[in-house]
Coordinates of C-alpha atoms in Angstrom, one line a residue:
M1 CA -47.6 -32.9 -58.0
I2 CA -48.0 -29.2 -58.0
C3 CA -49.3 -29.2 -54.4
L4 CA -46.3 -31.2 -53.2
R5 CA -43.8 -28.9 -54.8
Q6 CA -45.4 -25.9 -53.2
K7 CA -45.2 -27.5 -49.8
K8 CA -41.5 -28.4 -50.3
M9 CA -40.6 -24.8 -51.2
K10 CA -42.2 -23.5 -48.1
L11 CA -39.9 -25.6 -46.1
V12 CA -36.7 -24.5 -48.0
R13 CA -37.3 -20.7 -47.9
P14 CA -36.7 -20.2 -44.1
I15 CA -33.3 -22.0 -44.3
T16 CA -32.1 -20.0 -47.2
H17 CA -33.2 -16.8 -45.4
I18 CA -31.1 -17.7 -42.4
Y19 CA -28.0 -18.3 -44.5
R20 CA -28.5 -14.9 -46.2
L21 CA -28.6 -13.1 -42.8
L22 CA -25.5 -14.9 -41.6
L23 CA -23.6 -13.9 -44.7
Q24 CA -24.7 -10.3 -44.3
A25 CA -23.5 -10.3 -40.7
F26 CA -20.1 -11.7 -41.7
I27 CA -19.6 -9.1 -44.4
F28 CA -20.6 -6.3 -41.9
V29 CA -18.0 -7.5 -39.3
I30 CA -15.2 -7.5 -42.0
I31 CA -16.1 -4.0 -43.1
L32 CA -16.3 -2.8 -39.4
A33 CA -12.8 -4.3 -38.7
G34 CA -11.4 -2.7 -41.8
C35 CA -12.5 0.8 -40.7
S36 CA -12.0 0.4 -36.9
K37 CA -9.3 3.1 -36.9
H38 CA -11.6 5.6 -38.5
T39 CA -14.4 4.7 -36.1
Y40 CA -12.0 5.1 -33.1
K41 CA -11.1 8.6 -34.3
T42 CA -14.8 9.5 -34.8
V43 CA -15.9 8.3 -31.4
Y44 CA -12.9 10.0 -29.6
P45 CA -12.2 13.0 -31.7
A46 CA -10.7 15.0 -28.8
L47 CA -7.8 12.5 -28.5
H48 CA -6.1 13.9 -31.6
D49 CA -6.3 17.7 -31.0
N50 CA -3.0 18.2 -29.2
R51 CA -4.8 19.6 -26.2
Y52 CA -5.1 18.4 -22.6
D53 CA -7.9 15.9 -22.3
A54 CA -11.0 17.0 -20.4
E55 CA -12.6 13.5 -20.2
F56 CA -11.9 10.5 -18.1
P57 CA -9.2 8.2 -19.6
Y58 CA -10.7 5.8 -22.2
A59 CA -8.3 3.0 -21.4
N60 CA -6.6 1.3 -18.5
C61 CA -3.5 3.1 -17.4
S62 CA -2.8 1.4 -14.1
Q63 CA 0.6 0.0 -15.1
Q64 CA 1.8 3.5 -16.2
L65 CA 0.6 5.1 -13.0
E66 CA 2.3 2.4 -10.9
T67 CA 5.6 3.1 -12.6
I68 CA 5.2 6.9 -12.1
L69 CA 4.5 6.4 -8.4
K70 CA 7.9 4.8 -7.9
S71 CA 9.4 8.3 -8.2
V72 CA 7.0 9.9 -5.7
K73 CA 8.4 9.9 -2.2
K74 CA 7.3 10.9 1.3
V75 CA 9.4 13.7 2.8
T76 CA 9.5 14.6 6.5
C77 CA 11.3 17.6 8.0
Y78 CA 12.2 17.5 11.7
T79 CA 13.0 20.9 13.2
N80 CA 14.3 21.8 16.7
Y81 CA 13.7 25.2 18.2
R82 CA 14.8 26.8 21.4
T83 CA 12.0 29.0 22.7
Y84 CA 12.5 32.0 25.0
V85 CA 9.3 33.1 26.9
F86 CA 9.0 36.6 28.3
G87 CA 6.8 37.8 31.1
T88 CA 3.9 40.2 30.7
N89 CA 5.9 43.0 32.3
S90 CA 9.1 42.4 30.2
N91 CA 7.9 44.8 27.5
I92 CA 10.3 43.4 24.9
T93 CA 9.8 44.9 21.4
L94 CA 11.1 43.9 18.1
N95 CA 13.8 46.6 18.3
D96 CA 15.1 45.0 21.5
L97 CA 16.0 41.9 19.6
N98 CA 19.3 43.5 18.5
I99 CA 20.3 43.7 22.1
G100 CA 22.4 40.8 23.3
Q101 CA 20.8 40.7 26.7
V102 CA 17.3 39.6 25.5
K103 CA 17.9 36.0 26.4
D104 CA 18.8 37.1 29.9
K105 CA 15.4 38.8 30.2
A106 CA 13.5 35.6 29.4
E107 CA 11.5 34.0 32.2
A108 CA 11.8 30.5 30.7
S109 CA 13.6 28.6 28.0
I110 CA 12.3 25.4 26.4
Y111 CA 13.1 23.1 23.5
T112 CA 10.3 22.4 21.0
N113 CA 10.1 20.0 18.0
E114 CA 8.3 20.6 14.8
A115 CA 7.7 17.8 12.3
T116 CA 6.2 18.6 8.8
S117 CA 5.6 16.0 6.2
G118 CA 4.6 16.1 2.6
T119 CA 5.5 14.7 -0.9
A120 CA 8.5 15.1 -3.2
V121 CA 9.1 13.7 -6.7
I122 CA 12.5 12.5 -7.9
I123 CA 13.5 14.5 -11.0
Q124 CA 17.1 13.2 -11.3
S125 CA 18.8 10.1 -9.8
T126 CA 22.1 8.2 -10.4
D127 CA 24.1 5.9 -8.3
K128 CA 25.9 9.0 -6.9
Q129 CA 23.4 11.8 -6.8
M130 CA 19.7 12.5 -6.4
L131 CA 17.5 15.6 -6.9
L132 CA 13.9 16.0 -5.7
L133 CA 11.2 18.6 -6.3
T134 CA 8.9 19.6 -3.4
C135 CA 7.1 22.6 -1.8
A136 CA 9.3 25.0 0.2
H137 CA 6.9 25.2 3.1
I138 CA 7.5 21.5 3.9
V139 CA 11.3 21.7 4.3
D140 CA 12.3 25.4 4.6
L141 CA 10.9 26.4 8.0
P142 CA 11.7 29.9 9.3
D143 CA 14.9 30.4 11.3
T144 CA 13.0 32.6 13.8
L145 CA 9.4 32.4 15.1
I146 CA 7.9 35.3 17.1
S147 CA 4.7 35.5 18.9
Y148 CA 3.3 38.7 20.4
S149 CA 1.6 39.4 23.7
E150 CA -2.1 40.4 23.7
Y151 CA -1.2 43.3 26.0
G152 CA 0.5 45.4 23.3
D153 CA -0.9 48.1 21.2
L154 CA -0.5 49.4 17.6
Q155 CA 2.6 51.4 18.6
N156 CA 4.2 48.9 21.0
Q157 CA 3.9 45.3 20.2
F158 CA 5.5 43.4 23.0
I159 CA 7.0 40.0 22.3
H160 CA 5.6 37.0 24.3
S161 CA 8.1 34.5 22.9
I162 CA 10.8 34.0 20.4
S163 CA 11.9 30.6 18.9
L164 CA 15.3 30.1 17.3
K165 CA 16.0 27.2 15.0
V166 CA 18.7 24.9 16.4
K167 CA 18.7 21.9 14.1
Q168 CA 16.9 20.6 11.1
Q169 CA 16.8 17.1 9.4
I170 CA 15.2 16.1 6.2
V171 CA 14.3 12.5 5.7
I172 CA 13.1 10.9 2.4
K173 CA 11.3 7.6 2.7
D174 CA 12.6 4.5 0.8
V175 CA 15.8 6.1 -0.4
P176 CA 19.4 5.1 0.6
E177 CA 21.0 7.3 3.3
N178 CA 17.5 8.9 3.6
N179 CA 18.3 11.3 6.5
R180 CA 21.1 13.2 4.8
F181 CA 19.2 15.4 2.3
S182 CA 19.6 19.1 2.2
I183 CA 17.9 22.1 0.6
L184 CA 19.9 23.1 -2.5
C185 CA 17.6 26.0 -3.5
S186 CA 14.3 27.3 -2.3
D187 CA 11.9 30.1 -2.9
R188 CA 9.3 30.6 0.0
K189 CA 7.2 33.0 -2.0
K190 CA 6.8 30.7 -5.0
D191 CA 6.8 27.8 -2.5
I192 CA 9.2 25.7 -4.5
A193 CA 12.3 23.8 -3.3
I194 CA 14.8 21.4 -4.6
L195 CA 16.4 18.8 -2.3
G196 CA 19.5 16.8 -3.1
R197 CA 22.4 14.8 -1.8
T198 CA 25.5 13.1 -3.0
F199 CA 25.9 9.5 -1.9
S200 CA 29.2 8.8 0.0
V201 CA 29.7 5.6 -2.0
P202 CA 27.6 4.1 -4.9
A203 CA 24.4 2.9 -3.2
A204 CA 24.2 -0.8 -2.4
T205 CA 20.4 -0.8 -2.6
P206 CA 18.5 0.0 -5.8
I207 CA 18.1 3.7 -6.5
P208 CA 14.4 4.7 -7.2
P209 CA 13.9 5.9 -10.8
P210 CA 13.3 9.5 -11.6
F211 CA 10.0 10.9 -13.1
D212 CA 10.3 9.9 -16.7
Y213 CA 7.5 11.8 -18.4
P214 CA 7.6 15.3 -20.0
F215 CA 7.2 18.5 -18.1
G216 CA 4.0 20.0 -19.7
D217 CA 2.8 23.5 -20.3
S218 CA 0.5 24.7 -17.6
D219 CA -0.6 27.7 -19.8
H220 CA -2.4 25.2 -22.0
L221 CA -4.6 23.9 -19.3
E222 CA -8.3 24.7 -19.8
W223 CA -11.5 24.9 -17.8
G224 CA -12.4 21.2 -17.1
S225 CA -9.0 19.7 -18.0
F226 CA -8.7 16.2 -16.3
V227 CA -5.8 15.6 -13.9
Y228 CA -4.4 13.0 -11.6
L229 CA -2.9 13.9 -8.2
A230 CA -0.6 11.6 -6.3
G231 CA 1.2 12.0 -3.0
Y232 CA 1.2 11.0 0.7
P233 CA -1.9 12.5 2.4
V234 CA -1.8 11.5 6.1
G235 CA 1.3 9.5 5.3
Q236 CA -0.2 7.1 2.8
L237 CA 0.6 6.9 -0.9
M238 CA -2.6 7.6 -2.7
I239 CA -3.8 8.8 -6.1
T240 CA -6.9 10.8 -6.8
K241 CA -8.4 12.8 -9.6
G242 CA -9.8 16.2 -10.3
I243 CA -10.7 18.8 -12.9
V244 CA -8.9 22.1 -13.4
S245 CA -10.2 25.6 -12.8
K246 CA -8.0 28.2 -14.4
A247 CA -6.3 31.0 -12.6
P248 CA -7.2 34.5 -13.4
D249 CA -3.8 35.1 -14.9
K250 CA -0.7 33.1 -15.9
T251 CA 1.3 34.2 -12.8
S252 CA -1.1 32.6 -10.4
N253 CA -1.6 29.0 -9.2
F254 CA -4.5 27.1 -10.7
L255 CA -7.2 25.2 -8.8
T256 CA -8.5 21.7 -8.8
D257 CA -11.6 20.2 -7.1
A258 CA -9.6 17.1 -5.9
S259 CA -9.7 16.0 -2.4
F260 CA -6.7 17.3 -0.4
N261 CA -5.3 16.3 3.0
E262 CA -2.2 17.2 5.0
G263 CA 0.8 15.5 3.4
L264 CA -0.3 15.9 -0.3
S265 CA 1.7 19.2 -0.6
G266 CA 4.5 18.6 -3.1
G267 CA 2.5 15.8 -4.8
I268 CA 2.6 15.5 -8.6
V269 CA -0.3 16.7 -10.8
L270 CA -0.6 14.9 -14.1
A271 CA -2.5 15.9 -17.2
I272 CA -3.1 13.7 -20.3
K273 CA -2.6 14.9 -23.8
D274 CA -4.3 12.9 -26.6
G275 CA -5.1 9.9 -24.5
V276 CA -3.2 7.6 -22.2
P277 CA -0.4 6.9 -21.7
N278 CA 0.6 10.5 -22.7
F279 CA 1.0 11.9 -19.2
E280 CA 2.7 15.3 -18.6
L281 CA 3.6 16.9 -15.3
V282 CA 1.6 20.2 -15.1
G283 CA 2.3 21.1 -11.5
I284 CA 2.7 20.1 -7.9
S285 CA 0.1 20.3 -5.2
R286 CA 0.5 23.2 -2.8
S287 CA -2.3 23.8 -0.4
V288 CA -6.0 23.7 0.3
S289 CA -8.4 26.3 1.4
A290 CA -8.7 26.2 5.1
R291 CA -9.2 28.3 8.2
N292 CA -7.4 28.1 11.6
E293 CA -9.1 27.2 14.8
Y294 CA -7.4 27.3 18.2
F295 CA -8.0 25.1 21.2
L296 CA -6.5 24.3 24.6
K297 CA -4.5 21.0 24.9
P298 CA -2.7 19.3 27.8
E299 CA 1.0 19.1 28.2
K300 CA 1.3 15.7 26.5
D301 CA -0.6 14.5 23.5
I302 CA -3.0 11.6 23.8
H303 CA -0.4 9.2 22.3
E304 CA 2.0 10.1 25.0
F305 CA -0.3 9.8 28.0
N306 CA -3.6 8.1 28.6
Y307 CA -5.9 10.7 30.2
N308 CA -8.9 9.7 32.3
P309 CA -11.8 11.8 31.1
S310 CA -13.6 11.3 34.4
I311 CA -10.8 13.1 36.3
P312 CA -10.5 16.9 35.9
Y313 CA -7.2 17.8 34.3
S314 CA -5.0 20.1 36.5
G315 CA -1.8 20.3 34.6
P316 CA -0.4 23.1 32.3
L317 CA -2.4 24.0 29.3
Y318 CA -1.2 25.0 25.8
V319 CA -2.8 26.6 22.9
N320 CA -2.8 24.5 19.8
Q321 CA -3.9 25.2 16.3
K322 CA -6.1 23.1 14.0
K323 CA -7.0 23.7 10.3
D324 CA -10.6 23.3 9.3
I325 CA -10.2 22.2 5.6
N326 CA -12.5 23.3 2.9
Y327 CA -12.4 20.2 0.8
G328 CA -12.6 20.5 -3.0
V329 CA -10.6 23.7 -3.3
S330 CA -6.9 22.8 -3.9
F331 CA -4.2 25.1 -5.1
V332 CA -1.5 23.8 -7.6
I333 CA 1.9 25.4 -8.4
P334 CA 2.0 25.5 -12.3
I335 CA 4.8 23.6 -14.0
N336 CA 5.8 26.7 -15.9
H337 CA 6.7 28.4 -12.6
I338 CA 8.8 25.3 -11.7
K339 CA 10.7 25.3 -15.0
Q340 CA 11.5 29.0 -14.6
F341 CA 12.7 28.3 -11.0
I342 CA 15.0 25.6 -12.3
L343 CA 16.4 27.9 -15.0
D344 CA 17.0 30.7 -12.4
N345 CA 18.9 28.4 -10.1
H346 CA 20.7 25.9 -12.4
K347 CA 24.1 27.9 -12.0
D348 CA 23.8 27.8 -8.3
L349 CA 23.1 24.1 -8.4
A350 CA 26.1 23.6 -10.7
S351 CA 28.3 25.3 -8.2
K352 CA 27.2 22.7 -5.6
G353 CA 28.0 19.9 -7.9
F354 CA 24.5 19.1 -9.3
D355 CA 23.9 19.4 -13.1
I356 CA 20.2 19.9 -13.6
I357 CA 20.5 20.9 -17.2
P358 CA 19.7 17.4 -18.4
V359 CA 16.4 17.6 -16.6
I360 CA 15.6 20.9 -18.5
N361 CA 16.8 19.5 -21.8
N362 CA 14.7 16.4 -21.6
N363 CA 11.6 18.5 -21.2

C-alpha cells in the first residue's frame, strides 16, 4: 500500500505545479495592467518633459499628418520680363540707366519668362478670404535684373543686358480662383511673404482648411530635435524627416539634415512636444547649400524640340545655370522670425482688408 501511494503522488505533483505556474502568470498580468501607465512613463520619460522630442515618434501619426498636409499647397509664380541687350561697344553703365534713351541704344529686345515654384501653407481661410505663408524668393522676384559685360573693369562696369518686369501671376494649386493671389507683404532679406486674396463670391468648391496646430518656439529647439518637413519638391507632395542643428545665435536660420530638392522652399517644418500628436510649427524650409554651375544650351529646351545628337547643332547658344546641391544641409526660417514678421505687418494687412490677429492670438 505504501508503494502504491508513493507512485500516485508522483503522478499528481506535476499537474499541481502547472496550475501554480498558470496562477502566478495570471497574477503578474493583472499587476502589469494595473501599473501600465507608470511603466509607460518609465520607458518614455522624455515624453513628459515639455521639450521638443529628439526621438522618432513612438506611435503612428499618419492620420494627423494627412490632415496637416491638406493645408500645404504648391505655389507657382510666372514672371514675364522684357530684356534689352547692348553691344560690346555700347559702354552703358549703371549711371546711364537714368537716361531715357537707354532703350534706344539696345541692339535687341526680347521677352523672357521665369517660372519659380515652391510651397505655401494656409494660415487662415474662410469662404471669403485666404492667407498663405511662403518664402519671398518664390513669389517676390526683382523688378529689374542686370547682367554686366566681361569687358568692364573695376571703375567702369558696362551693362550687357537689363530685364524689366512686365507681368507676374501667382497660382496656388487646388484652391478656388487659384490664379488671382497677390503678395500682401514681403521681406526679401528675411525671405518671408504672405499671399492672399478675397474671393469675388463665396467659393462653390470646398475651401482647404488652414494649418490647425500651434506655432511653436524655435528658440527651444535643441541639438538633435526631431522634425518633419513637408512640401512639393519637384512638384510632388512629399514628407520627409530630419534632425536639427542649432544656429549660432537666435537671429539665424537653423539647419536640418533632411533631403531638400527644388520646390520644398516654403514647406512646413514640424516638431513634436511630449509625443504625437502634439505637433508644432517651428519654421518653414528656405534653401539648401549648393553651388552654381554654368553650361551652354540650345535655343529651345529638350521638351520643346527633339534634337538629333548625331547632327552638329548650329543654332544660337545660351548660357544656362544649374545648381549642384549639397544634400543634407538644409536651411530653415525659424517660426519666431515669422511671428515677428506677422506682428510687424498686421496693421498693413488690416488696411488691405485682412485680419491676421486671430492667427496670432490662436498661437
